[in-house]
CSV table of C-alpha atoms and ligand atoms in Angstrom, one decimal:
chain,number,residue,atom,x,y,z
A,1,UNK,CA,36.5,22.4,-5.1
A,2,UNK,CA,33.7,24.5,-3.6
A,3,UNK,CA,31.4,27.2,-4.6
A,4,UNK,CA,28.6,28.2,-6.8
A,5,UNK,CA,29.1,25.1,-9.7
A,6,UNK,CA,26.1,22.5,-9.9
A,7,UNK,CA,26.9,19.0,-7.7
A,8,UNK,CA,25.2,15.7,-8.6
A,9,UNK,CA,25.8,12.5,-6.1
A,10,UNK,CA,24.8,8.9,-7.9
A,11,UNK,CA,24.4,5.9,-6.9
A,12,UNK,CA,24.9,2.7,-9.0
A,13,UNK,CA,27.0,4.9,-11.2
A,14,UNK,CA,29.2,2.1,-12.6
A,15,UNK,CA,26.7,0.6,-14.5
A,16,UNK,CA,23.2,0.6,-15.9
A,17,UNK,CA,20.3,3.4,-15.4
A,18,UNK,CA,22.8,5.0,-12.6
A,19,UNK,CA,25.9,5.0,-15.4
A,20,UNK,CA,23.4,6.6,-17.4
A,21,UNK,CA,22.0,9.2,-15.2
A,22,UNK,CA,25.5,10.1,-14.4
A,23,UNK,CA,26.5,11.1,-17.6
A,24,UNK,CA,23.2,12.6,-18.6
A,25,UNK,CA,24.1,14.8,-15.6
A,26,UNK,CA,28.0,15.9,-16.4
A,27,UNK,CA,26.2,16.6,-20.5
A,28,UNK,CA,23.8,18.9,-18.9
A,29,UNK,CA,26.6,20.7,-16.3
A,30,UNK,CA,27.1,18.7,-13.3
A,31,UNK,CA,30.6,17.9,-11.5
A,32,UNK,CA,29.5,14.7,-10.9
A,33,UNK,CA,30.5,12.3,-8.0
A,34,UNK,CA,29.2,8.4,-7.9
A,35,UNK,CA,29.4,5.2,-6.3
A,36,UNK,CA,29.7,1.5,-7.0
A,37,UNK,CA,31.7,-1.3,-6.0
A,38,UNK,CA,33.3,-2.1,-9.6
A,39,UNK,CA,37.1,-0.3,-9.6
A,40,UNK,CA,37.5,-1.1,-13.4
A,41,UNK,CA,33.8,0.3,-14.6
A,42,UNK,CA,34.3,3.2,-11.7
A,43,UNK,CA,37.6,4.1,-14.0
A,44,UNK,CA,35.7,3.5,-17.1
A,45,UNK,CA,33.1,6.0,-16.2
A,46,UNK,CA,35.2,8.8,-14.7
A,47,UNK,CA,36.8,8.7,-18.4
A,48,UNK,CA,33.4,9.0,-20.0
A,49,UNK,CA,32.5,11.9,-17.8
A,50,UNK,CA,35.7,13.8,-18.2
A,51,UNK,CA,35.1,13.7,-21.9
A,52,UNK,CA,31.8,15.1,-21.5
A,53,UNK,CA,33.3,17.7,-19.1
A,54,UNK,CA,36.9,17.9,-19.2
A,55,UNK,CA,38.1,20.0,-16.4
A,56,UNK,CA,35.8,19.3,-13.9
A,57,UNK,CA,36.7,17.5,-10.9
A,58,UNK,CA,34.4,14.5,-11.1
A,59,UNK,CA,35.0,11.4,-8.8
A,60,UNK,CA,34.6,7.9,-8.2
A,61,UNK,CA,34.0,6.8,-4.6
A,62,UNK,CA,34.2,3.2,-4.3
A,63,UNK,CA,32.2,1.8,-1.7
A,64,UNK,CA,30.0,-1.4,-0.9
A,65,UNK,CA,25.8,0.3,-0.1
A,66,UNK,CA,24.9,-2.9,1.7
A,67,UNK,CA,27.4,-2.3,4.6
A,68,UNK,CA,26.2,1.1,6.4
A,69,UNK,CA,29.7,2.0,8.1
A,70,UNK,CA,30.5,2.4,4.3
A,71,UNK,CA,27.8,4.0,3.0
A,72,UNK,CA,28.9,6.8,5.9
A,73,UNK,CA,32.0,7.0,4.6
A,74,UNK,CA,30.4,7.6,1.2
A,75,UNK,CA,28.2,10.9,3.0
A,76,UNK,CA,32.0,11.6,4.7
A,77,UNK,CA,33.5,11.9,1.3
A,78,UNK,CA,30.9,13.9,-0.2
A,79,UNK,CA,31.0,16.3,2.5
A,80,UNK,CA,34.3,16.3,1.9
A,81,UNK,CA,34.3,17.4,-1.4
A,82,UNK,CA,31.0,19.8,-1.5
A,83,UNK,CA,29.3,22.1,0.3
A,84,UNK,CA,26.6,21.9,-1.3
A,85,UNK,CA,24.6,19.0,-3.4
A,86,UNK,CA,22.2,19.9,-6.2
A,87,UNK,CA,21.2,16.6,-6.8
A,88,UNK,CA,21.4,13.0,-5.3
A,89,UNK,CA,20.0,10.1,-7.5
A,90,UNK,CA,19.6,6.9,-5.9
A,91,UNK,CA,19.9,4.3,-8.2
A,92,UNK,CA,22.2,1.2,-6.6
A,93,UNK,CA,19.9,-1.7,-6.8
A,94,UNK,CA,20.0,-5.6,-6.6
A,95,UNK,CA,16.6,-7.9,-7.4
A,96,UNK,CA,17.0,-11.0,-4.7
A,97,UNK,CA,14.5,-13.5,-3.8
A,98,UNK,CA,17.1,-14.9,-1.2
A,99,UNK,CA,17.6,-13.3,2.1
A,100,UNK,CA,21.3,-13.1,3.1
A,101,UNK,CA,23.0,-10.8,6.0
A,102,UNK,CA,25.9,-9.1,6.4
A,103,UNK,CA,29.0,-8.7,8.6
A,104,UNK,CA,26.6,-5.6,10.2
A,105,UNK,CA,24.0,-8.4,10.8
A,106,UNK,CA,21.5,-6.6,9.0
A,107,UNK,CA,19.7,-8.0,5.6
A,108,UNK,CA,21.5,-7.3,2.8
A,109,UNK,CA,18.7,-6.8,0.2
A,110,UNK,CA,17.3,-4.7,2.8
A,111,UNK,CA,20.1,-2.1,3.4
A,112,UNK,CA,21.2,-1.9,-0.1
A,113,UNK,CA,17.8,-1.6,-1.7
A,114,UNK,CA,16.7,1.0,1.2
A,115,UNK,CA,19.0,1.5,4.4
A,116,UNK,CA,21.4,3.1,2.8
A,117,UNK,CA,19.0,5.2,1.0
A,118,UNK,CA,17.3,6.4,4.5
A,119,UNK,CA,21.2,7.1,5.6
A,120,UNK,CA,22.1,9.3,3.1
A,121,UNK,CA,19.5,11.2,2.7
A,122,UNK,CA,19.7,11.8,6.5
A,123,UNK,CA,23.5,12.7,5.9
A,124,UNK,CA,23.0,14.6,3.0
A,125,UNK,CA,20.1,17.0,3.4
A,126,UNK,CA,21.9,19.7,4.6
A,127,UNK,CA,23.9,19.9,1.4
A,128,UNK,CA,21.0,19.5,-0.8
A,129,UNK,CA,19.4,22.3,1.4
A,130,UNK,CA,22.7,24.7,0.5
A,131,UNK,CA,21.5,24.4,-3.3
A,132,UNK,CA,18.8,26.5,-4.7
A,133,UNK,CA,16.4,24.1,-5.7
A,134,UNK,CA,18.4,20.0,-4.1
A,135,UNK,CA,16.7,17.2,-5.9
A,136,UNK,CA,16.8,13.8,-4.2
A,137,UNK,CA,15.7,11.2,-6.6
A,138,UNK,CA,14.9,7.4,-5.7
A,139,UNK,CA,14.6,5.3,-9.0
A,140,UNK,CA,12.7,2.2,-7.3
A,141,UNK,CA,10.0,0.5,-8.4
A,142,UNK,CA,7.4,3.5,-7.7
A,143,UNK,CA,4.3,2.0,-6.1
A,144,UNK,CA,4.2,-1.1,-7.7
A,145,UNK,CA,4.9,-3.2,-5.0
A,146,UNK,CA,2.1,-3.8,-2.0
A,147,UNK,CA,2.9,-3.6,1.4
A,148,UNK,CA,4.8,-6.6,2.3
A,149,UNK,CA,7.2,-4.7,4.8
A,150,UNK,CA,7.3,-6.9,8.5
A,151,UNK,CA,8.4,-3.7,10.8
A,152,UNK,CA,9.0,-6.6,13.0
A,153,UNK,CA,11.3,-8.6,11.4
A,154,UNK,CA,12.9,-5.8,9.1
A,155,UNK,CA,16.3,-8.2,9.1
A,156,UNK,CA,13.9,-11.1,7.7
A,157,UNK,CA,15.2,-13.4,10.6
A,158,UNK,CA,11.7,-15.2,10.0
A,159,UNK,CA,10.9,-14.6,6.9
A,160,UNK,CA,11.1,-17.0,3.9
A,161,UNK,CA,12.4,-16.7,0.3
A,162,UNK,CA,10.5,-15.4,-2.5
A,163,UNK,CA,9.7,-11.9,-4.6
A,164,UNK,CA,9.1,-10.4,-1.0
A,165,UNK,CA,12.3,-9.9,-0.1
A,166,UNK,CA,12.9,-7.5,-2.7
A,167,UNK,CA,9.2,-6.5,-2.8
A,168,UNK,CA,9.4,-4.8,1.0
A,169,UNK,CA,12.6,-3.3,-0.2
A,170,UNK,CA,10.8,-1.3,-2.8
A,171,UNK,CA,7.5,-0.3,-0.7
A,172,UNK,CA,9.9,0.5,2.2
A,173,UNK,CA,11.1,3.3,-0.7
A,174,UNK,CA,7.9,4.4,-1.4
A,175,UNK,CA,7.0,5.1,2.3
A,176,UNK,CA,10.5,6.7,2.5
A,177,UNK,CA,9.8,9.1,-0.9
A,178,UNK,CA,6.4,10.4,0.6
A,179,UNK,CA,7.4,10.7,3.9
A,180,UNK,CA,10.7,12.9,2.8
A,181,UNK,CA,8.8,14.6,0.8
A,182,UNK,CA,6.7,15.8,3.7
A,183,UNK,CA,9.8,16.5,6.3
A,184,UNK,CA,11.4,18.9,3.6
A,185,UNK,CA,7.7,21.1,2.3
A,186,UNK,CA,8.7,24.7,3.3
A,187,UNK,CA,12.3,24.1,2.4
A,188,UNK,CA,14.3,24.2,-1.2
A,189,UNK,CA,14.5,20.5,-1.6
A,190,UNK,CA,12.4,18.0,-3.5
A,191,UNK,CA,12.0,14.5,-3.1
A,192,UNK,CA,10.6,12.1,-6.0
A,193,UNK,CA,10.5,8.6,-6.6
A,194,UNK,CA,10.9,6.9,-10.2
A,195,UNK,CA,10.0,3.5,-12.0
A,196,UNK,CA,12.3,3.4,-14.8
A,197,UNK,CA,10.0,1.0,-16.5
A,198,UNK,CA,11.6,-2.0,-17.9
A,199,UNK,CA,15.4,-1.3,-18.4
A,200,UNK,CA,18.4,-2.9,-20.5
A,201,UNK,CA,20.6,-3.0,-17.8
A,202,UNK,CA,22.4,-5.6,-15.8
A,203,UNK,CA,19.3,-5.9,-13.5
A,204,UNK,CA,18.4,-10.0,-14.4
A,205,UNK,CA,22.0,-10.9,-14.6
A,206,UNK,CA,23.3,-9.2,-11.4
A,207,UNK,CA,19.8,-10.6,-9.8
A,208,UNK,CA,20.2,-13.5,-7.2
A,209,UNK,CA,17.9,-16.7,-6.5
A,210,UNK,CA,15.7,-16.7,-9.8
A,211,UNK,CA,15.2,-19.8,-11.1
A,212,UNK,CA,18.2,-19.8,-14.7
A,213,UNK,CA,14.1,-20.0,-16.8
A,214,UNK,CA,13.0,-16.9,-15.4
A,215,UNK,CA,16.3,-14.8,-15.8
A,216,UNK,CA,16.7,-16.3,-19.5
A,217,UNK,CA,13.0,-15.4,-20.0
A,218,UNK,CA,13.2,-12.1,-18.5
A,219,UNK,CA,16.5,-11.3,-20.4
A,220,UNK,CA,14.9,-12.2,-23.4
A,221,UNK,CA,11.9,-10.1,-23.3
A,222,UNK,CA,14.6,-7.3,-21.8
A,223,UNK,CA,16.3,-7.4,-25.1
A,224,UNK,CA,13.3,-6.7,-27.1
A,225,UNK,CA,10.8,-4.2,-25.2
A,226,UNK,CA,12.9,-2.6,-22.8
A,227,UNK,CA,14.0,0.8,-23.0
A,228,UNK,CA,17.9,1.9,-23.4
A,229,UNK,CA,19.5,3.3,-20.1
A,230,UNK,CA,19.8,6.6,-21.9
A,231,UNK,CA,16.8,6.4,-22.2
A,232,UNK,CA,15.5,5.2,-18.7
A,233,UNK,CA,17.8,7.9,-17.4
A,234,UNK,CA,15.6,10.9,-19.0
A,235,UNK,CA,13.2,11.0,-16.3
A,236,UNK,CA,15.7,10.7,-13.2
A,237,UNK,CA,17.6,13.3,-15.1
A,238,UNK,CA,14.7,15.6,-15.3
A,239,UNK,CA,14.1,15.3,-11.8
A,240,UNK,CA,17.0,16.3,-10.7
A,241,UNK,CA,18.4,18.8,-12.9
A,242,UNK,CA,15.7,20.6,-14.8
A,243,UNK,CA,14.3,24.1,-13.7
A,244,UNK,CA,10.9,22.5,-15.0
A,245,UNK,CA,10.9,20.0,-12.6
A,246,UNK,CA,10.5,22.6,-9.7
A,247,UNK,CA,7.3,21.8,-7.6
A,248,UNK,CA,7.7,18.2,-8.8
A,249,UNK,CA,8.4,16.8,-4.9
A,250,UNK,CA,5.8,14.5,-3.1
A,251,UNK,CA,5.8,12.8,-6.4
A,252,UNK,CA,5.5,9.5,-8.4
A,253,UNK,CA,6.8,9.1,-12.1
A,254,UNK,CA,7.2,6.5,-14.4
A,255,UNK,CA,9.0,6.3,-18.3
A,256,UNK,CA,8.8,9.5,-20.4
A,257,UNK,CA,8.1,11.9,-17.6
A,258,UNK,CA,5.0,10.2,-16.9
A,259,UNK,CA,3.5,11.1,-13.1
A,260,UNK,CA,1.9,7.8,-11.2
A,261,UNK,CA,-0.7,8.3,-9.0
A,262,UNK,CA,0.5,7.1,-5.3
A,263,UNK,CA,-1.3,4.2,-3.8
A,264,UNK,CA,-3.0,4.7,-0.5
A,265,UNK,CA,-1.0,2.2,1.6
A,266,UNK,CA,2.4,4.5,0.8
A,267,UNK,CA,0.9,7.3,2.0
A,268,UNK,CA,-0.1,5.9,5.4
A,269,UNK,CA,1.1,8.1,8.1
A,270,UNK,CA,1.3,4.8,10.4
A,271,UNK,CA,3.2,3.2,8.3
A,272,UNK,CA,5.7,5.9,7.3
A,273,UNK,CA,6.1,7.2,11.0
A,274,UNK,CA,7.1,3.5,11.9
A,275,UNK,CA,9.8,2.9,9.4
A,276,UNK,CA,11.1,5.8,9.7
A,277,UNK,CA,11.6,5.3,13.9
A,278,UNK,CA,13.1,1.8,12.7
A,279,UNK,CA,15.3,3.2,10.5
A,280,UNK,CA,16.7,6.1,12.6
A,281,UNK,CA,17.3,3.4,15.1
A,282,UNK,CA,19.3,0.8,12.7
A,283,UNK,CA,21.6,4.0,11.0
A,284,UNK,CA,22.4,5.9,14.8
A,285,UNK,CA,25.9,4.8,15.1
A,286,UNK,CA,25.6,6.4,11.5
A,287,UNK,CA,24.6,9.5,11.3
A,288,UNK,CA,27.3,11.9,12.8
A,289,UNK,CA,30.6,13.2,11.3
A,290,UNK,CA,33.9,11.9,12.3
B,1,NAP,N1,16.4,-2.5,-15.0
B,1,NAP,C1,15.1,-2.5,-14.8
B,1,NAP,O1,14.3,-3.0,-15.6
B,1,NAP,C2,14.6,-1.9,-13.5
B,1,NAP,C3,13.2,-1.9,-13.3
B,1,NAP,C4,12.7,-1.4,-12.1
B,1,NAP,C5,13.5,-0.8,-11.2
B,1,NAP,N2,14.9,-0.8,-11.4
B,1,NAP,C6,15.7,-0.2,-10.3
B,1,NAP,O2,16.7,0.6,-10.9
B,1,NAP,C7,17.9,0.6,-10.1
B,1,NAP,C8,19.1,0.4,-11.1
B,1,NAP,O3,19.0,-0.8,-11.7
B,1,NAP,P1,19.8,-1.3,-13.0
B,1,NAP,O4,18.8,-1.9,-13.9
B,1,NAP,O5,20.6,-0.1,-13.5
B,1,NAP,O6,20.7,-2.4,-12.3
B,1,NAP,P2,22.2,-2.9,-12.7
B,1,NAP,O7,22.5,-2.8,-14.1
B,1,NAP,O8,22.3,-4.2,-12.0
B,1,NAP,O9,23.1,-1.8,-11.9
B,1,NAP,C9,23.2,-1.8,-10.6
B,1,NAP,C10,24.1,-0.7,-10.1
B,1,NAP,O10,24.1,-0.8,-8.7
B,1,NAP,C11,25.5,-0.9,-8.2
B,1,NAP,N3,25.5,-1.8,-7.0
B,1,NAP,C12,25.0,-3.1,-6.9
B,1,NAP,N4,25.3,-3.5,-5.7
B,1,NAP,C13,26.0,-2.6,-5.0
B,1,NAP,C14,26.6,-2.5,-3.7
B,1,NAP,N5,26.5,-3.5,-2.9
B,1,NAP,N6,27.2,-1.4,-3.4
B,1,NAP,C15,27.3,-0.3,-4.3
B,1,NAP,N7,26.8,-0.4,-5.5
B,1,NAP,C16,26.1,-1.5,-5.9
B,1,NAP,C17,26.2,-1.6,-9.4
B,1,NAP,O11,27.6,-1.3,-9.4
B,1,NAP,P3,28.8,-2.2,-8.9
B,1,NAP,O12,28.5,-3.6,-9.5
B,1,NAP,O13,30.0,-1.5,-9.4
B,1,NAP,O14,28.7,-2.2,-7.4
B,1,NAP,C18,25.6,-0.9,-10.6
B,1,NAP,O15,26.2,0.3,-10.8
B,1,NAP,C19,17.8,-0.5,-9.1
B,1,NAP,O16,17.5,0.1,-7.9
B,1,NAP,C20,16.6,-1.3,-9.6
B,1,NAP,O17,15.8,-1.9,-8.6
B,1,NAP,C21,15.4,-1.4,-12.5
């Protein structure tokens, strides 16, 4: 179906902050489409959204975010299905201190985390620029993490394990959000970047190489302080579906609407020129339609 109704895109929409987001968006009058991996929660969420919007053409597309020839099938199928995107909230995640690569030979934590996000938004700006006012929302880690990113080992070959490994991931999406942000001023799109705060999601138990002490810690102090994914989703939702939030693009935000002020080091031109080169490179074979 094609025409004047809304369009959200999600990622991580089986489960968590993106399950959330998703049906924040259908309550507030998107057709909403999302991705994950999980068939079963994929079902279970296209039956939540059609009973917040029954009648709407809402749709699963299943696809793995750390493989790139599928997260261009993902762009191919929204393309597919819309002219036009209002909305495209990035939330499909993992926290790894363990390098791994993929059939692609790229670094998983890498391309999931942040490839994939580069790719899209590449593949889908032209949709989010058919809408009056496109949103594109990455729910990261907002400028908490420093600048850990090697531009010349981007596929960790030589790096070791640790925090860093998800770390660069999450400063290569700050560089990404301001640097966006600045290829789109003059044009109806907006580009802002979210820390959801501390979430009770699946985050610790989907996460890979913690030592069992610091997952059983972290879920324990998860279950206590952290905030619902209805409510984590309030922010992401605003961003990308409110009137209010027009004007909101270039920027940072944390919990309850709360804007962040944006370190130095993710707003180095340098920095964000260079990743940006290295990522147009890695997604090429990418970018065009079938
Ligand atoms: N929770 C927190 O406290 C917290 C704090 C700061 C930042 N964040 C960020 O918020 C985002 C969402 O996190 P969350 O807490 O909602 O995590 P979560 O509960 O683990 O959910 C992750 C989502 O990503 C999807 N996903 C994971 N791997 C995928 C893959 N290879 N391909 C496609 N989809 C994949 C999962 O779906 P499938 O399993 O169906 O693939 C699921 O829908 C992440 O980017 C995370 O870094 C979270």
């Amino acid at each position: 179906m094609r025409g004047a109704e809304r369009v959200a895109l999600v990622t991580g929409g089986t489960g968590g902050i993106g399950r959330a987001v998703a049906l924040e968006l259908a309550r507030g009058g998107d057709r909403v489409l999302f991705v994950g991996r999980s068939a079963e929660r994929g079902e279970q969420v296209l039956v939540a959204l059609r009973e917040e919007r029954p009648g709407v053409d809402h749709a699963f597309i299943r696809a793995d975010l750390s493989l790139l020839a599928d997260t261009a099938r993902v762009a191919d199928e929204v393309a597919r299905r819309t002219d036009r995107l209002d909305a495209a909230v990035f939330c499909a995640g993992i926290l790894s201190t363990v390098p791994e690569w993929t059939v692609e030979e790229l670094e998983r934590n890498f391309v999931l985390n942040y490839l994939t996000r580069y790719l899209l938004s590449r593949r889908l700006l032209p949709a989010l620029t058919r809408a009056p006012s496109g949103r594109l929302v990455l729910v990261s880690n907002a400028g908490k993490y420093g600048d850990t990113l090697d531009l010349d080992d981007l596929q960790h070959r030589r790096g070791k394990p640790g925090l860093r490994v998800a770390g660069r991931t999450q400063f290569a999406n700050d560089l990404l959000a301001t640097e966006l942000a600045a290829r789109v001023r003059g044009t109806p799109v907006e580009v802002t970047c979210v820390f959801p705060g501390m979430v009770k999601t699946d985050v610790f138990r989907n996460s890979r190489g913690l030592p069992w002490i610091v997952r059983a810690l972290a879920s324990a102090v998860q279950r206590w302080i952290a905030l619902s994914p209805a409510a984590a989703a309030r922010t992401p939702v605003f961003l990308a579906q409110d009137v209010q939030a027009s004007g909101t693009g270039g920027q940072f935000y944390g919990p309850r609407r709360k804007q962040l002020r944006i370190p130095a080091r993710a707003q180095r031109a340098d920095r964000r020129d260079a990743l940006w080169t290295a990522s147009e490179d890695l997604v090429r074979p990418y970018l065009a339609m079938p």
